[in-house]
């Protein structure tokens, strides 16, 4: 059991390294990047770009309700990457300053859309409005057989924490932890299977589950 766990962790690390190699080339010298919350894969991409001596700066959302963006900012400062923490409500304001958006994903669904930390959807909408590329970085083990058409289609087990599901009767009064971003708002997905357009995700899922 312990060996399996170690093997799985090794595979995750290898997957993130592959993603970083593919995605860091899209970060140009002098780039201003916006990211959301805390993502180990996004961090690995930015680590790779910094290791390649690229000069770039990052805006990271505070990412309430758990302020996970502060963890991301701290990790980036350790890499000596210039970073600014912004309010979740300031995404639209900040987007006109940035060159690209990079986010992680908690799940990549069959349509090529993603499930990720709450606030990702509004970031994608604002990116589209400002005509800025919206890139997703994710390991292939996060591909899920799910086809939501809107926010309400996402199962509660994804939206809420386990203790919330057990203890709360009326979930309509709870804040969801994730949202759904449709494929029409995503420019490219960088995965350990390669660089994919959202429409190519379903083909990859078929290969994985056959």
mmCIF file of N, CA, C and O in Angstrom, residues 159-198:
data_model
loop_
_atom_site.group_PDB
_atom_site.id
_atom_site.type_symbol
_atom_site.label_atom_id
_atom_site.label_comp_id
_atom_site.label_asym_id
_atom_site.label_seq_id
_atom_site.Cartn_x
_atom_site.Cartn_y
_atom_site.Cartn_z
ATOM 1 N N UNK A 159 -19.098 20.429 -5.087
ATOM 2 C CA UNK A 159 -19.306 21.834 -4.702
ATOM 3 C C UNK A 159 -18.974 22.145 -3.249
ATOM 4 O O UNK A 159 -18.553 23.251 -2.939
ATOM 5 N N UNK A 160 -19.220 21.163 -2.385
ATOM 6 C CA UNK A 160 -19.097 21.441 -0.953
ATOM 7 C C UNK A 160 -18.122 20.497 -0.269
ATOM 8 O O UNK A 160 -17.911 19.371 -0.717
ATOM 9 N N UNK A 161 -17.561 20.959 0.831
ATOM 10 C CA UNK A 161 -16.661 20.120 1.618
ATOM 11 C C UNK A 161 -17.445 18.977 2.250
ATOM 12 O O UNK A 161 -18.647 19.100 2.513
ATOM 13 N N UNK A 162 -16.746 17.875 2.540
ATOM 14 C CA UNK A 162 -17.392 16.670 3.087
ATOM 15 C C UNK A 162 -18.114 16.964 4.395
ATOM 16 O O UNK A 162 -19.246 16.500 4.607
ATOM 17 N N UNK A 163 -17.496 17.754 5.279
ATOM 18 C CA UNK A 163 -18.136 18.035 6.569
ATOM 19 C C UNK A 163 -19.392 18.894 6.398
ATOM 20 O O UNK A 163 -20.354 18.771 7.161
ATOM 21 N N UNK A 164 -19.403 19.743 5.358
ATOM 22 C CA UNK A 164 -20.599 20.547 5.062
ATOM 23 C C UNK A 164 -21.736 19.649 4.596
ATOM 24 O O UNK A 164 -22.883 19.795 5.036
ATOM 25 N N UNK A 165 -21.419 18.695 3.730
ATOM 26 C CA UNK A 165 -22.446 17.765 3.222
ATOM 27 C C UNK A 165 -23.056 16.937 4.346
ATOM 28 O O UNK A 165 -24.244 16.620 4.323
ATOM 29 N N UNK A 166 -22.235 16.590 5.335
ATOM 30 C CA UNK A 166 -22.722 15.769 6.458
ATOM 31 C C UNK A 166 -23.561 16.571 7.451
ATOM 32 O O UNK A 166 -24.549 16.075 7.989
ATOM 33 N N UNK A 167 -23.159 17.816 7.672
ATOM 34 C CA UNK A 167 -23.768 18.573 8.774
ATOM 35 C C UNK A 167 -24.865 19.558 8.377
ATOM 36 O O UNK A 167 -25.662 19.968 9.217
ATOM 37 N N UNK A 168 -24.908 19.939 7.106
ATOM 38 C CA UNK A 168 -25.869 20.985 6.692
ATOM 39 C C UNK A 168 -27.054 20.374 5.949
ATOM 40 O O UNK A 168 -26.884 19.594 5.014
ATOM 41 N N UNK A 169 -28.250 20.753 6.381
ATOM 42 C CA UNK A 169 -29.474 20.254 5.744
ATOM 43 C C UNK A 169 -29.800 21.033 4.474
ATOM 44 O O UNK A 169 -30.072 20.463 3.439
ATOM 45 N N UNK A 170 -29.758 22.373 4.578
ATOM 46 C CA UNK A 170 -30.131 23.234 3.453
ATOM 47 C C UNK A 170 -28.881 23.806 2.776
ATOM 48 O O UNK A 170 -28.358 24.839 3.179
ATOM 49 N N UNK A 171 -28.429 23.142 1.724
ATOM 50 C CA UNK A 171 -27.201 23.556 1.041
ATOM 51 C C UNK A 171 -27.359 24.856 0.261
ATOM 52 O O UNK A 171 -26.369 25.494 -0.093
ATOM 53 N N UNK A 172 -28.589 25.259 0.002
ATOM 54 C CA UNK A 172 -28.812 26.493 -0.760
ATOM 55 C C UNK A 172 -28.288 27.724 -0.017
ATOM 56 O O UNK A 172 -28.065 28.779 -0.615
ATOM 57 N N UNK A 173 -28.097 27.592 1.286
ATOM 58 C CA UNK A 173 -27.586 28.711 2.076
ATOM 59 C C UNK A 173 -26.059 28.669 2.225
ATOM 60 O O UNK A 173 -25.461 29.549 2.842
ATOM 61 N N UNK A 174 -25.440 27.621 1.675
ATOM 62 C CA UNK A 174 -23.989 27.465 1.767
ATOM 63 C C UNK A 174 -23.298 28.024 0.520
ATOM 64 O O UNK A 174 -23.854 27.979 -0.575
ATOM 65 N N UNK A 175 -22.070 28.514 0.693
ATOM 66 C CA UNK A 175 -21.295 28.983 -0.449
ATOM 67 C C UNK A 175 -20.565 27.793 -1.074
ATOM 68 O O UNK A 175 -19.835 27.079 -0.377
ATOM 69 N N UNK A 176 -20.740 27.550 -2.379
ATOM 70 C CA UNK A 176 -19.987 26.471 -3.031
ATOM 71 C C UNK A 176 -18.492 26.798 -3.059
ATOM 72 O O UNK A 176 -18.117 27.963 -3.123
ATOM 73 N N UNK A 177 -17.655 25.773 -3.015
ATOM 74 C CA UNK A 177 -16.202 25.958 -3.037
ATOM 75 C C UNK A 177 -15.637 25.951 -4.453
ATOM 76 O O UNK A 177 -14.501 26.337 -4.684
ATOM 77 N N UNK A 178 -16.431 25.479 -5.405
ATOM 78 C CA UNK A 178 -15.960 25.398 -6.797
ATOM 79 C C UNK A 178 -17.027 25.961 -7.745
ATOM 80 O O UNK A 178 -18.186 26.137 -7.367
ATOM 81 N N UNK A 179 -16.608 26.217 -8.975
ATOM 82 C CA UNK A 179 -17.566 26.533 -10.032
ATOM 83 C C UNK A 179 -17.134 25.841 -11.328
ATOM 84 O O UNK A 179 -16.061 25.242 -11.399
ATOM 85 N N UNK A 180 -18.005 25.920 -12.311
ATOM 86 C CA UNK A 180 -17.761 25.273 -13.604
ATOM 87 C C UNK A 180 -17.461 26.335 -14.657
ATOM 88 O O UNK A 180 -18.187 27.315 -14.803
ATOM 89 N N UNK A 181 -16.367 26.148 -15.392
ATOM 90 C CA UNK A 181 -15.999 27.041 -16.493
ATOM 91 C C UNK A 181 -16.173 26.281 -17.812
ATOM 92 O O UNK A 181 -15.519 25.258 -18.020
ATOM 93 N N UNK A 182 -17.060 26.733 -18.692
ATOM 94 C CA UNK A 182 -17.314 26.015 -19.946
ATOM 95 C C UNK A 182 -16.137 26.098 -20.919
ATOM 96 O O UNK A 182 -15.322 27.030 -20.841
ATOM 97 N N UNK A 183 -16.049 25.151 -21.858
ATOM 98 C CA UNK A 183 -14.919 25.099 -22.790
ATOM 99 C C UNK A 183 -14.798 26.317 -23.695
ATOM 100 O O UNK A 183 -13.709 26.651 -24.141
ATOM 101 N N UNK A 184 -15.911 26.989 -23.948
ATOM 102 C CA UNK A 184 -15.888 28.159 -24.841
ATOM 103 C C UNK A 184 -15.034 29.304 -24.295
ATOM 104 O O UNK A 184 -14.632 30.198 -25.042
ATOM 105 N N UNK A 185 -14.729 29.256 -22.991
ATOM 106 C CA UNK A 185 -13.942 30.332 -22.365
ATOM 107 C C UNK A 185 -12.466 29.958 -22.192
ATOM 108 O O UNK A 185 -11.671 30.765 -21.719
ATOM 109 N N UNK A 186 -12.125 28.722 -22.568
ATOM 110 C CA UNK A 186 -10.760 28.228 -22.357
ATOM 111 C C UNK A 186 -9.977 28.255 -23.673
ATOM 112 O O UNK A 186 -10.451 27.757 -24.690
ATOM 113 N N UNK A 187 -8.774 28.806 -23.636
ATOM 114 C CA UNK A 187 -7.938 28.899 -24.848
ATOM 115 C C UNK A 187 -7.254 27.564 -25.121
ATOM 116 O O UNK A 187 -7.390 27.000 -26.213
ATOM 117 N N UNK A 188 -6.504 27.066 -24.141
ATOM 118 C CA UNK A 188 -5.793 25.786 -24.264
ATOM 119 C C UNK A 188 -5.680 25.120 -22.902
ATOM 120 O O UNK A 188 -5.666 25.799 -21.874
ATOM 121 N N UNK A 189 -5.566 23.783 -22.920
ATOM 122 C CA UNK A 189 -5.278 23.023 -21.708
ATOM 123 C C UNK A 189 -3.914 22.372 -21.860
ATOM 124 O O UNK A 189 -3.650 21.691 -22.862
ATOM 125 N N UNK A 190 -3.054 22.574 -20.879
ATOM 126 C CA UNK A 190 -1.725 21.955 -20.866
ATOM 127 C C UNK A 190 -1.771 20.773 -19.908
ATOM 128 O O UNK A 190 -2.021 20.952 -18.712
ATOM 129 N N UNK A 191 -1.564 19.572 -20.437
ATOM 130 C CA UNK A 191 -1.640 18.360 -19.630
ATOM 131 C C UNK A 191 -0.417 17.494 -19.903
ATOM 132 O O UNK A 191 0.353 17.761 -20.831
ATOM 133 N N UNK A 192 -0.256 16.442 -19.106
ATOM 134 C CA UNK A 192 0.856 15.514 -19.347
ATOM 135 C C UNK A 192 0.630 14.682 -20.607
ATOM 136 O O UNK A 192 1.517 13.957 -21.049
ATOM 137 N N UNK A 193 -0.584 14.790 -21.200
ATOM 138 C CA UNK A 193 -0.876 14.105 -22.464
ATOM 139 C C UNK A 193 -0.575 15.008 -23.665
ATOM 140 O O UNK A 193 -0.688 14.592 -24.804
ATOM 141 N N UNK A 194 -0.216 16.254 -23.376
ATOM 142 C CA UNK A 194 0.086 17.209 -24.434
ATOM 143 C C UNK A 194 -0.724 18.481 -24.281
ATOM 144 O O UNK A 194 -1.469 18.651 -23.310
ATOM 145 N N UNK A 195 -0.585 19.371 -25.253
ATOM 146 C CA UNK A 195 -1.353 20.617 -25.274
ATOM 147 C C UNK A 195 -2.657 20.337 -26.019
ATOM 148 O O UNK A 195 -2.635 19.915 -27.177
ATOM 149 N N UNK A 196 -3.779 20.559 -25.351
ATOM 150 C CA UNK A 196 -5.079 20.190 -25.926
ATOM 151 C C UNK A 196 -5.982 21.403 -26.089
ATOM 152 O O UNK A 196 -5.973 22.312 -25.258
ATOM 153 N N UNK A 197 -6.755 21.394 -27.150
ATOM 154 C CA UNK A 197 -7.876 22.327 -27.236
ATOM 155 C C UNK A 197 -8.999 21.706 -26.402
ATOM 156 O O UNK A 197 -9.023 20.474 -26.215
ATOM 157 N N UNK A 198 -9.944 22.498 -25.913
ATOM 158 C CA UNK A 198 -11.041 21.903 -25.140
ATOM 159 C C UNK A 198 -11.776 20.790 -25.881
ATOM 160 O O UNK A 198 -12.156 19.775 -25.286
#
